[in-house]
């Protein structure tokens, strides 16, 4: 018979193994291989010894999501924007993430990279692109003289989605005004969008990253933005995609060469002291 100490030990093991989501109403006592036959099995619930479950109400109350943004994002500095995000309660991801993941690099740079969302390593450290994908990005940029001292990097979402799942439309909508304000405050001369989520969200398009990558376009600031002119924008593959599809690295390298050509033409490359 399972005792409470054994249950606690099992729970600690699951957390260490990376289980960070609950996907059932009660602890699973069925072998996953038997799930396909679950429709024919008696639907019983067993309560582990030492654990008392609260009574289940026949009426399920669902919480309505809060409005994405109740007022325009008006922070006048990057530091103020970060503080505003810390106090923002319109994105449920903040309640499941460990840390706010805001930005990294040189905020004075004229080259800004925007990705999708933080992963597990980013969530732990509170910095974007520090995991395996970020390490690949650093290796891609190093040969052309770019690193965290002369670029600025952030994401569309500022909190990690549980289990690194894809963000929902509502989560993107809640964070997008902060991302756009972030861009307005940094005022980059060149914007690089890493992956389809960032490109579709900021360019307001349904076109896939495979068709968009490798072509310069323009980021149009939203109405009311401090930016008065569009920003040259280059969508490229997200490094996480390149880890899954190594054959696409050749295309990614060509995109990096397009970027550095634009940088050399405009002669914009600021380095942190």
PDB file of C-alpha atoms in Angstrom:
ATOM      1  CA  UNK A   1       0.000   0.000   0.000  1.00  0.00           C
ATOM      2  CA  UNK A   2       1.308   3.430  -0.908  1.00  0.00           C
ATOM      3  CA  UNK A   3       1.967   5.731   2.031  1.00  0.00           C
ATOM      4  CA  UNK A   4       2.158   9.555   2.099  1.00  0.00           C
ATOM      5  CA  UNK A   5       5.969   9.559   2.250  1.00  0.00           C
ATOM      6  CA  UNK A   6       6.116   7.443  -0.906  1.00  0.00           C
ATOM      7  CA  UNK A   7       3.656   9.772  -2.633  1.00  0.00           C
ATOM      8  CA  UNK A   8       5.813  12.774  -1.707  1.00  0.00           C
ATOM      9  CA  UNK A   9       8.891  11.007  -3.037  1.00  0.00           C
ATOM     10  CA  UNK A  10       7.100  10.235  -6.313  1.00  0.00           C
ATOM     11  CA  UNK A  11       5.955  13.854  -6.664  1.00  0.00           C
ATOM     12  CA  UNK A  12       9.503  15.157  -6.132  1.00  0.00           C
ATOM     13  CA  UNK A  13      10.733  12.729  -8.799  1.00  0.00           C
ATOM     14  CA  UNK A  14       8.124  13.982 -11.296  1.00  0.00           C
ATOM     15  CA  UNK A  15       9.107  17.618 -10.667  1.00  0.00           C
ATOM     16  CA  UNK A  16      12.794  16.784 -11.147  1.00  0.00           C
ATOM     17  CA  UNK A  17      11.878  15.019 -14.389  1.00  0.00           C
ATOM     18  CA  UNK A  18      10.271  18.220 -15.715  1.00  0.00           C
ATOM     19  CA  UNK A  19       6.579  17.534 -15.117  1.00  0.00           C
ATOM     20  CA  UNK A  20       5.245  21.056 -14.647  1.00  0.00           C
ATOM     21  CA  UNK A  21       1.616  20.679 -15.757  1.00  0.00           C
ATOM     22  CA  UNK A  22      -1.443  18.879 -14.453  1.00  0.00           C
ATOM     23  CA  UNK A  23      -3.343  17.271 -17.322  1.00  0.00           C
ATOM     24  CA  UNK A  24      -5.919  15.272 -15.349  1.00  0.00           C
ATOM     25  CA  UNK A  25      -8.405  15.890 -12.596  1.00  0.00           C
ATOM     26  CA  UNK A  26      -6.952  13.208 -10.310  1.00  0.00           C
ATOM     27  CA  UNK A  27      -3.584  11.432 -10.038  1.00  0.00           C
ATOM     28  CA  UNK A  28      -3.233   9.034 -12.947  1.00  0.00           C
ATOM     29  CA  UNK A  29      -3.411   5.424 -11.806  1.00  0.00           C
ATOM     30  CA  UNK A  30      -3.670   3.960 -15.308  1.00  0.00           C
ATOM     31  CA  UNK A  31      -0.788   2.857 -17.470  1.00  0.00           C
ATOM     32  CA  UNK A  32      -0.491   5.222 -20.445  1.00  0.00           C
ATOM     33  CA  UNK A  33      -0.426   2.236 -22.777  1.00  0.00           C
ATOM     34  CA  UNK A  34      -3.932   1.346 -21.600  1.00  0.00           C
ATOM     35  CA  UNK A  35      -5.410   4.754 -22.428  1.00  0.00           C
ATOM     36  CA  UNK A  36      -6.582   3.584 -25.832  1.00  0.00           C
ATOM     37  CA  UNK A  37      -8.835   1.079 -24.067  1.00  0.00           C
ATOM     38  CA  UNK A  38      -9.982   3.450 -21.350  1.00  0.00           C
ATOM     39  CA  UNK A  39     -13.422   3.908 -22.919  1.00  0.00           C
ATOM     40  CA  UNK A  40     -14.248   0.275 -22.088  1.00  0.00           C
ATOM     41  CA  UNK A  41     -12.835   0.340 -18.566  1.00  0.00           C
ATOM     42  CA  UNK A  42     -14.902   1.205 -15.478  1.00  0.00           C
ATOM     43  CA  UNK A  43     -14.573   4.890 -14.720  1.00  0.00           C
ATOM     44  CA  UNK A  44     -13.512   4.775 -11.080  1.00  0.00           C
ATOM     45  CA  UNK A  45     -11.487   7.186  -9.024  1.00  0.00           C
ATOM     46  CA  UNK A  46      -9.169   6.002  -6.292  1.00  0.00           C
ATOM     47  CA  UNK A  47      -7.976   8.329  -3.576  1.00  0.00           C
ATOM     48  CA  UNK A  48      -4.393   7.615  -2.401  1.00  0.00           C
ATOM     49  CA  UNK A  49      -4.022   6.782   1.288  1.00  0.00           C
ATOM     50  CA  UNK A  50      -3.587   9.865   3.471  1.00  0.00           C
ATOM     51  CA  UNK A  51      -5.037  12.308   0.917  1.00  0.00           C
ATOM     52  CA  UNK A  52      -8.571  13.656   1.213  1.00  0.00           C
ATOM     53  CA  UNK A  53     -10.071  15.104  -1.940  1.00  0.00           C
ATOM     54  CA  UNK A  54     -12.625  17.945  -1.633  1.00  0.00           C
ATOM     55  CA  UNK A  55     -16.175  17.199  -2.789  1.00  0.00           C
ATOM     56  CA  UNK A  56     -16.762  17.800  -6.494  1.00  0.00           C
ATOM     57  CA  UNK A  57     -19.443  20.326  -7.300  1.00  0.00           C
ATOM     58  CA  UNK A  58     -21.872  19.560 -10.081  1.00  0.00           C
ATOM     59  CA  UNK A  59     -21.486  23.135 -11.332  1.00  0.00           C
ATOM     60  CA  UNK A  60     -18.093  24.140 -12.707  1.00  0.00           C
ATOM     61  CA  UNK A  61     -17.312  27.831 -12.409  1.00  0.00           C
ATOM     62  CA  UNK A  62     -14.996  29.073 -15.136  1.00  0.00           C
ATOM     63  CA  UNK A  63     -12.998  32.232 -14.591  1.00  0.00           C
ATOM     64  CA  UNK A  64     -13.277  34.699 -17.418  1.00  0.00           C
ATOM     65  CA  UNK A  65      -9.895  35.942 -18.667  1.00  0.00           C
ATOM     66  CA  UNK A  66      -8.994  39.490 -17.800  1.00  0.00           C
ATOM     67  CA  UNK A  67      -8.751  42.036 -20.597  1.00  0.00           C
ATOM     68  CA  UNK A  68      -5.383  41.841 -22.321  1.00  0.00           C
ATOM     69  CA  UNK A  69      -4.522  45.479 -21.653  1.00  0.00           C
ATOM     70  CA  UNK A  70      -6.820  47.876 -19.812  1.00  0.00           C
ATOM     71  CA  UNK A  71      -4.978  50.994 -20.966  1.00  0.00           C
ATOM     72  CA  UNK A  72      -2.271  51.910 -23.496  1.00  0.00           C
ATOM     73  CA  UNK A  73       1.289  51.034 -22.504  1.00  0.00           C
ATOM     74  CA  UNK A  74       2.827  54.439 -21.878  1.00  0.00           C
ATOM     75  CA  UNK A  75       6.197  53.734 -20.227  1.00  0.00           C
ATOM     76  CA  UNK A  76       8.728  56.375 -21.225  1.00  0.00           C
ATOM     77  CA  UNK A  77      11.882  54.369 -20.524  1.00  0.00           C
ATOM     78  CA  UNK A  78      12.940  50.748 -20.906  1.00  0.00           C
ATOM     79  CA  UNK A  79      13.316  50.392 -17.139  1.00  0.00           C
ATOM     80  CA  UNK A  80       9.824  51.784 -16.618  1.00  0.00           C
ATOM     81  CA  UNK A  81       8.448  49.316 -19.174  1.00  0.00           C
ATOM     82  CA  UNK A  82      10.034  46.425 -17.279  1.00  0.00           C
ATOM     83  CA  UNK A  83       8.447  47.630 -14.036  1.00  0.00           C
ATOM     84  CA  UNK A  84       5.095  47.988 -15.780  1.00  0.00           C
ATOM     85  CA  UNK A  85       5.355  44.380 -16.929  1.00  0.00           C
ATOM     86  CA  UNK A  86       6.187  43.229 -13.413  1.00  0.00           C
ATOM     87  CA  UNK A  87       2.892  44.717 -12.251  1.00  0.00           C
ATOM     88  CA  UNK A  88       0.861  43.567 -15.259  1.00  0.00           C
ATOM     89  CA  UNK A  89      -1.733  40.918 -14.421  1.00  0.00           C
ATOM     90  CA  UNK A  90      -3.358  40.563 -17.822  1.00  0.00           C
ATOM     91  CA  UNK A  91      -1.355  37.501 -18.923  1.00  0.00           C
ATOM     92  CA  UNK A  92      -1.928  34.251 -17.035  1.00  0.00           C
ATOM     93  CA  UNK A  93       1.540  32.979 -17.961  1.00  0.00           C
ATOM     94  CA  UNK A  94       3.062  35.108 -15.212  1.00  0.00           C
ATOM     95  CA  UNK A  95       1.434  32.817 -12.633  1.00  0.00           C
ATOM     96  CA  UNK A  96       3.056  29.641 -13.991  1.00  0.00           C
ATOM     97  CA  UNK A  97       6.487  31.033 -14.875  1.00  0.00           C
ATOM     98  CA  UNK A  98       9.422  31.382 -12.501  1.00  0.00           C
ATOM     99  CA  UNK A  99      10.684  34.728 -13.784  1.00  0.00           C
ATOM    100  CA  UNK A 100       9.872  37.628 -16.045  1.00  0.00           C
ATOM    101  CA  UNK A 101      12.152  37.327 -19.094  1.00  0.00           C
ATOM    102  CA  UNK A 102      12.536  40.850 -20.402  1.00  0.00           C
ATOM    103  CA  UNK A 103      15.638  41.429 -22.538  1.00  0.00           C
ATOM    104  CA  UNK A 104      19.381  40.993 -22.889  1.00  0.00           C
ATOM    105  CA  UNK A 105      22.184  42.774 -24.682  1.00  0.00           C
ATOM    106  CA  UNK A 106      22.781  46.435 -25.407  1.00  0.00           C
ATOM    107  CA  UNK A 107      19.623  48.606 -25.272  1.00  0.00           C
ATOM    108  CA  UNK A 108      21.532  51.330 -27.139  1.00  0.00           C
ATOM    109  CA  UNK A 109      22.066  49.053 -30.126  1.00  0.00           C
ATOM    110  CA  UNK A 110      20.487  49.804 -33.475  1.00  0.00           C
ATOM    111  CA  UNK A 111      19.931  46.069 -34.092  1.00  0.00           C
ATOM    112  CA  UNK A 112      17.047  44.447 -32.220  1.00  0.00           C
ATOM    113  CA  UNK A 113      16.142  40.753 -32.326  1.00  0.00           C
ATOM    114  CA  UNK A 114      12.658  39.626 -31.295  1.00  0.00           C
ATOM    115  CA  UNK A 115      11.823  35.960 -30.764  1.00  0.00           C
ATOM    116  CA  UNK A 116       8.768  34.022 -29.646  1.00  0.00           C
ATOM    117  CA  UNK A 117       8.816  33.129 -25.941  1.00  0.00           C
ATOM    118  CA  UNK A 118      11.217  32.055 -23.195  1.00  0.00           C
ATOM    119  CA  UNK A 119      12.073  28.396 -22.677  1.00  0.00           C
ATOM    120  CA  UNK A 120      13.026  26.519 -19.532  1.00  0.00           C
ATOM    121  CA  UNK A 121      16.596  27.865 -19.282  1.00  0.00           C
ATOM    122  CA  UNK A 122      15.424  31.413 -19.984  1.00  0.00           C
ATOM    123  CA  UNK A 123      12.717  31.090 -17.330  1.00  0.00           C
ATOM    124  CA  UNK A 124      15.271  29.981 -14.747  1.00  0.00           C
ATOM    125  CA  UNK A 125      17.797  32.713 -15.532  1.00  0.00           C
ATOM    126  CA  UNK A 126      15.385  35.521 -16.404  1.00  0.00           C
ATOM    127  CA  UNK A 127      17.188  36.254 -19.702  1.00  0.00           C
ATOM    128  CA  UNK A 128      16.159  35.511 -23.302  1.00  0.00           C
ATOM    129  CA  UNK A 129      18.065  33.117 -25.562  1.00  0.00           C
ATOM    130  CA  UNK A 130      20.437  31.613 -22.999  1.00  0.00           C
ATOM    131  CA  UNK A 131      19.543  27.941 -23.599  1.00  0.00           C
ATOM    132  CA  UNK A 132      20.540  25.674 -26.471  1.00  0.00           C
ATOM    133  CA  UNK A 133      18.730  27.846 -29.038  1.00  0.00           C
ATOM    134  CA  UNK A 134      20.432  30.965 -27.736  1.00  0.00           C
ATOM    135  CA  UNK A 135      23.832  29.305 -27.862  1.00  0.00           C
ATOM    136  CA  UNK A 136      23.237  28.415 -31.513  1.00  0.00           C
ATOM    137  CA  UNK A 137      22.199  32.000 -32.234  1.00  0.00           C
ATOM    138  CA  UNK A 138      25.405  33.283 -30.606  1.00  0.00           C
ATOM    139  CA  UNK A 139      27.466  30.919 -32.792  1.00  0.00           C
ATOM    140  CA  UNK A 140      25.655  32.128 -35.897  1.00  0.00           C
ATOM    141  CA  UNK A 141      26.307  35.790 -35.110  1.00  0.00           C
ATOM    142  CA  UNK A 142      29.903  35.546 -33.914  1.00  0.00           C
ATOM    143  CA  UNK A 143      31.518  35.171 -37.393  1.00  0.00           C
ATOM    144  CA  UNK A 144      30.006  38.486 -38.496  1.00  0.00           C
ATOM    145  CA  UNK A 145      31.056  40.346 -35.357  1.00  0.00           C
ATOM    146  CA  UNK A 146      27.708  40.410 -33.545  1.00  0.00           C
ATOM    147  CA  UNK A 147      27.213  39.484 -29.908  1.00  0.00           C
ATOM    148  CA  UNK A 148      25.282  40.598 -26.822  1.00  0.00           C
ATOM    149  CA  UNK A 149      27.449  43.733 -26.562  1.00  0.00           C
ATOM    150  CA  UNK A 150      26.219  45.164 -29.868  1.00  0.00           C
ATOM    151  CA  UNK A 151      22.723  43.719 -30.306  1.00  0.00           C
ATOM    152  CA  UNK A 152      19.554  43.837 -28.195  1.00  0.00           C
ATOM    153  CA  UNK A 153      17.292  40.819 -27.879  1.00  0.00           C
ATOM    154  CA  UNK A 154      13.815  40.151 -26.498  1.00  0.00           C
ATOM    155  CA  UNK A 155      10.633  38.149 -27.200  1.00  0.00           C
ATOM    156  CA  UNK A 156       6.973  38.655 -28.065  1.00  0.00           C
ATOM    157  CA  UNK A 157       6.059  36.944 -24.774  1.00  0.00           C
ATOM    158  CA  UNK A 158       7.800  37.780 -21.526  1.00  0.00           C
ATOM    159  CA  UNK A 159       6.888  34.617 -19.608  1.00  0.00           C
ATOM    160  CA  UNK A 160       7.436  30.960 -20.448  1.00  0.00           C
ATOM    161  CA  UNK A 161       4.373  28.983 -21.586  1.00  0.00           C
ATOM    162  CA  UNK A 162       4.101  25.798 -19.461  1.00  0.00           C
ATOM    163  CA  UNK A 163       5.934  22.881 -20.995  1.00  0.00           C
ATOM    164  CA  UNK A 164       7.287  25.157 -23.749  1.00  0.00           C
ATOM    165  CA  UNK A 165       3.997  24.817 -25.617  1.00  0.00           C
ATOM    166  CA  UNK A 166       3.071  27.240 -28.388  1.00  0.00           C
ATOM    167  CA  UNK A 167       1.568  30.487 -27.090  1.00  0.00           C
ATOM    168  CA  UNK A 168      -2.142  31.077 -27.567  1.00  0.00           C
ATOM    169  CA  UNK A 169      -3.579  33.997 -29.525  1.00  0.00           C
ATOM    170  CA  UNK A 170      -4.827  35.525 -26.264  1.00  0.00           C
ATOM    171  CA  UNK A 171      -1.364  35.326 -24.681  1.00  0.00           C
ATOM    172  CA  UNK A 172       0.219  36.959 -27.713  1.00  0.00           C
ATOM    173  CA  UNK A 173      -2.441  39.683 -27.749  1.00  0.00           C
ATOM    174  CA  UNK A 174      -1.856  40.481 -24.073  1.00  0.00           C
ATOM    175  CA  UNK A 175       1.920  40.882 -24.495  1.00  0.00           C
ATOM    176  CA  UNK A 176       2.094  42.431 -27.961  1.00  0.00           C
ATOM    177  CA  UNK A 177       1.442  46.058 -26.845  1.00  0.00           C
ATOM    178  CA  UNK A 178       4.395  45.763 -24.447  1.00  0.00           C
ATOM    179  CA  UNK A 179       6.595  44.326 -27.192  1.00  0.00           C
ATOM    180  CA  UNK A 180       5.653  47.126 -29.567  1.00  0.00           C
ATOM    181  CA  UNK A 181       6.299  49.726 -26.897  1.00  0.00           C
ATOM    182  CA  UNK A 182       9.637  48.015 -26.271  1.00  0.00           C
ATOM    183  CA  UNK A 183      10.547  48.457 -29.935  1.00  0.00           C
ATOM    184  CA  UNK A 184       9.454  52.108 -29.849  1.00  0.00           C
ATOM    185  CA  UNK A 185      11.677  52.803 -26.837  1.00  0.00           C
ATOM    186  CA  UNK A 186      14.734  51.038 -28.279  1.00  0.00           C
ATOM    187  CA  UNK A 187      14.227  52.678 -31.697  1.00  0.00           C
ATOM    188  CA  UNK A 188      16.324  50.146 -33.637  1.00  0.00           C
ATOM    189  CA  UNK A 189      17.472  50.885 -37.159  1.00  0.00           C
ATOM    190  CA  UNK A 190      17.142  47.190 -38.048  1.00  0.00           C
ATOM    191  CA  UNK A 191      14.654  44.661 -36.670  1.00  0.00           C
ATOM    192  CA  UNK A 192      15.270  40.903 -36.920  1.00  0.00           C
ATOM    193  CA  UNK A 193      12.283  38.631 -36.254  1.00  0.00           C
ATOM    194  CA  UNK A 194      13.180  35.134 -35.126  1.00  0.00           C
ATOM    195  CA  UNK A 195      10.560  32.607 -36.211  1.00  0.00           C
ATOM    196  CA  UNK A 196       6.998  32.576 -37.442  1.00  0.00           C
ATOM    197  CA  UNK A 197       5.250  33.715 -34.256  1.00  0.00           C
ATOM    198  CA  UNK A 198       7.295  36.914 -33.992  1.00  0.00           C
ATOM    199  CA  UNK A 199       7.024  37.640 -37.715  1.00  0.00           C
ATOM    200  CA  UNK A 200       3.276  37.005 -37.988  1.00  0.00           C
ATOM    201  CA  UNK A 201       2.510  38.987 -34.821  1.00  0.00           C
ATOM    202  CA  UNK A 202       4.552  42.098 -35.551  1.00  0.00           C
ATOM    203  CA  UNK A 203       3.967  42.163 -39.302  1.00  0.00           C
ATOM    204  CA  UNK A 204       0.244  41.360 -38.953  1.00  0.00           C
ATOM    205  CA  UNK A 205       0.360  38.646 -41.567  1.00  0.00           C
ATOM    206  CA  UNK A 206      -0.654  35.019 -41.955  1.00  0.00           C
ATOM    207  CA  UNK A 207       2.237  34.261 -44.264  1.00  0.00           C
ATOM    208  CA  UNK A 208       4.538  31.503 -42.998  1.00  0.00           C
ATOM    209  CA  UNK A 209       8.160  32.016 -42.024  1.00  0.00           C
ATOM    210  CA  UNK A 210       9.336  29.765 -44.875  1.00  0.00           C
ATOM    211  CA  UNK A 211       8.006  32.293 -47.385  1.00  0.00           C
ATOM    212  CA  UNK A 212       8.960  35.394 -45.388  1.00  0.00           C
ATOM    213  CA  UNK A 213      12.535  34.539 -44.433  1.00  0.00           C
ATOM    214  CA  UNK A 214      15.385  36.020 -46.413  1.00  0.00           C
ATOM    215  CA  UNK A 215      13.365  38.997 -47.666  1.00  0.00           C
ATOM    216  CA  UNK A 216      13.622  42.498 -46.271  1.00  0.00           C
ATOM    217  CA  UNK A 217      10.295  44.041 -45.387  1.00  0.00           C
ATOM    218  CA  UNK A 218       9.120  46.843 -43.092  1.00  0.00           C
ATOM    219  CA  UNK A 219       7.729  46.870 -39.599  1.00  0.00           C
ATOM    220  CA  UNK A 220       4.911  49.402 -39.481  1.00  0.00           C
ATOM    221  CA  UNK A 221       4.531  50.964 -36.006  1.00  0.00           C
ATOM    222  CA  UNK A 222       0.982  50.824 -34.598  1.00  0.00           C
ATOM    223  CA  UNK A 223      -1.195  53.918 -34.481  1.00  0.00           C
ATOM    224  CA  UNK A 224      -0.185  56.241 -31.661  1.00  0.00           C
ATOM    225  CA  UNK A 225       3.405  54.989 -31.565  1.00  0.00           C
ATOM    226  CA  UNK A 226       6.299  57.363 -30.970  1.00  0.00           C
ATOM    227  CA  UNK A 227       7.894  55.909 -34.090  1.00  0.00           C
ATOM    228  CA  UNK A 228       7.049  57.963 -37.139  1.00  0.00           C
ATOM    229  CA  UNK A 229       8.642  55.785 -39.814  1.00  0.00           C
ATOM    230  CA  UNK A 230       8.701  52.055 -40.595  1.00  0.00           C
ATOM    231  CA  UNK A 231      11.735  49.983 -39.595  1.00  0.00           C
ATOM    232  CA  UNK A 232      13.613  47.696 -42.029  1.00  0.00           C
ATOM    233  CA  UNK A 233      12.763  44.191 -40.884  1.00  0.00           C
ATOM    234  CA  UNK A 234      14.256  40.772 -41.677  1.00  0.00           C
ATOM    235  CA  UNK A 235      12.342  37.613 -40.680  1.00  0.00           C
ATOM    236  CA  UNK A 236      14.617  34.572 -40.242  1.00  0.00           C
ATOM    237  CA  UNK A 237      14.279  31.055 -38.905  1.00  0.00           C
ATOM    238  CA  UNK A 238      14.154  30.647 -35.147  1.00  0.00           C
ATOM    239  CA  UNK A 239      17.285  28.816 -33.919  1.00  0.00           C
ATOM    240  CA  UNK A 240      15.040  26.207 -32.257  1.00  0.00           C
ATOM    241  CA  UNK A 241      13.794  25.304 -35.738  1.00  0.00           C
ATOM    242  CA  UNK A 242      17.367  24.960 -36.968  1.00  0.00           C
ATOM    243  CA  UNK A 243      18.089  22.490 -34.173  1.00  0.00           C
ATOM    244  CA  UNK A 244      15.249  20.332 -35.488  1.00  0.00           C
ATOM    245  CA  UNK A 245      16.047  20.951 -39.166  1.00  0.00           C
ATOM    246  CA  UNK A 246      19.853  21.245 -39.530  1.00  0.00           C
ATOM    247  CA  UNK A 247      19.549  21.323 -43.316  1.00  0.00           C
ATOM    248  CA  UNK A 248      18.013  24.820 -43.034  1.00  0.00           C
ATOM    249  CA  UNK A 249      21.195  26.245 -41.497  1.00  0.00           C
ATOM    250  CA  UNK A 250      22.519  27.131 -44.959  1.00  0.00           C
ATOM    251  CA  UNK A 251      19.488  29.372 -45.553  1.00  0.00           C
ATOM    252  CA  UNK A 252      19.873  30.841 -42.068  1.00  0.00           C
ATOM    253  CA  UNK A 253      23.502  31.701 -42.783  1.00  0.00           C
ATOM    254  CA  UNK A 254      22.480  33.474 -45.994  1.00  0.00           C
ATOM    255  CA  UNK A 255      20.002  35.495 -43.932  1.00  0.00           C
ATOM    256  CA  UNK A 256      22.733  36.481 -41.473  1.00  0.00           C
ATOM    257  CA  UNK A 257      24.827  37.680 -44.419  1.00  0.00           C
ATOM    258  CA  UNK A 258      21.873  39.808 -45.581  1.00  0.00           C
ATOM    259  CA  UNK A 259      21.701  41.288 -42.092  1.00  0.00           C
ATOM    260  CA  UNK A 260      25.379  42.163 -41.856  1.00  0.00           C
ATOM    261  CA  UNK A 261      25.256  43.676 -45.360  1.00  0.00           C
ATOM    262  CA  UNK A 262      22.480  45.996 -44.210  1.00  0.00           C
ATOM    263  CA  UNK A 263      24.423  46.825 -41.043  1.00  0.00           C
ATOM    264  CA  UNK A 264      27.529  47.705 -43.053  1.00  0.00           C
ATOM    265  CA  UNK A 265      25.499  49.835 -45.468  1.00  0.00           C
ATOM    266  CA  UNK A 266      23.929  51.858 -42.648  1.00  0.00           C
ATOM    267  CA  UNK A 267      27.105  51.802 -40.527  1.00  0.00           C
ATOM    268  CA  UNK A 268      25.120  51.201 -37.334  1.00  0.00           C
ATOM    269  CA  UNK A 269      26.853  49.010 -34.803  1.00  0.00           C
ATOM    270  CA  UNK A 270      27.080  50.260 -31.214  1.00  0.00           C
ATOM    271  CA  UNK A 271      29.044  48.315 -28.618  1.00  0.00           C
ATOM    272  CA  UNK A 272      28.683  48.388 -24.845  1.00  0.00           C
ATOM    273  CA  UNK A 273      31.654  49.819 -23.016  1.00  0.00           C
TER     274      UNK A 273
END
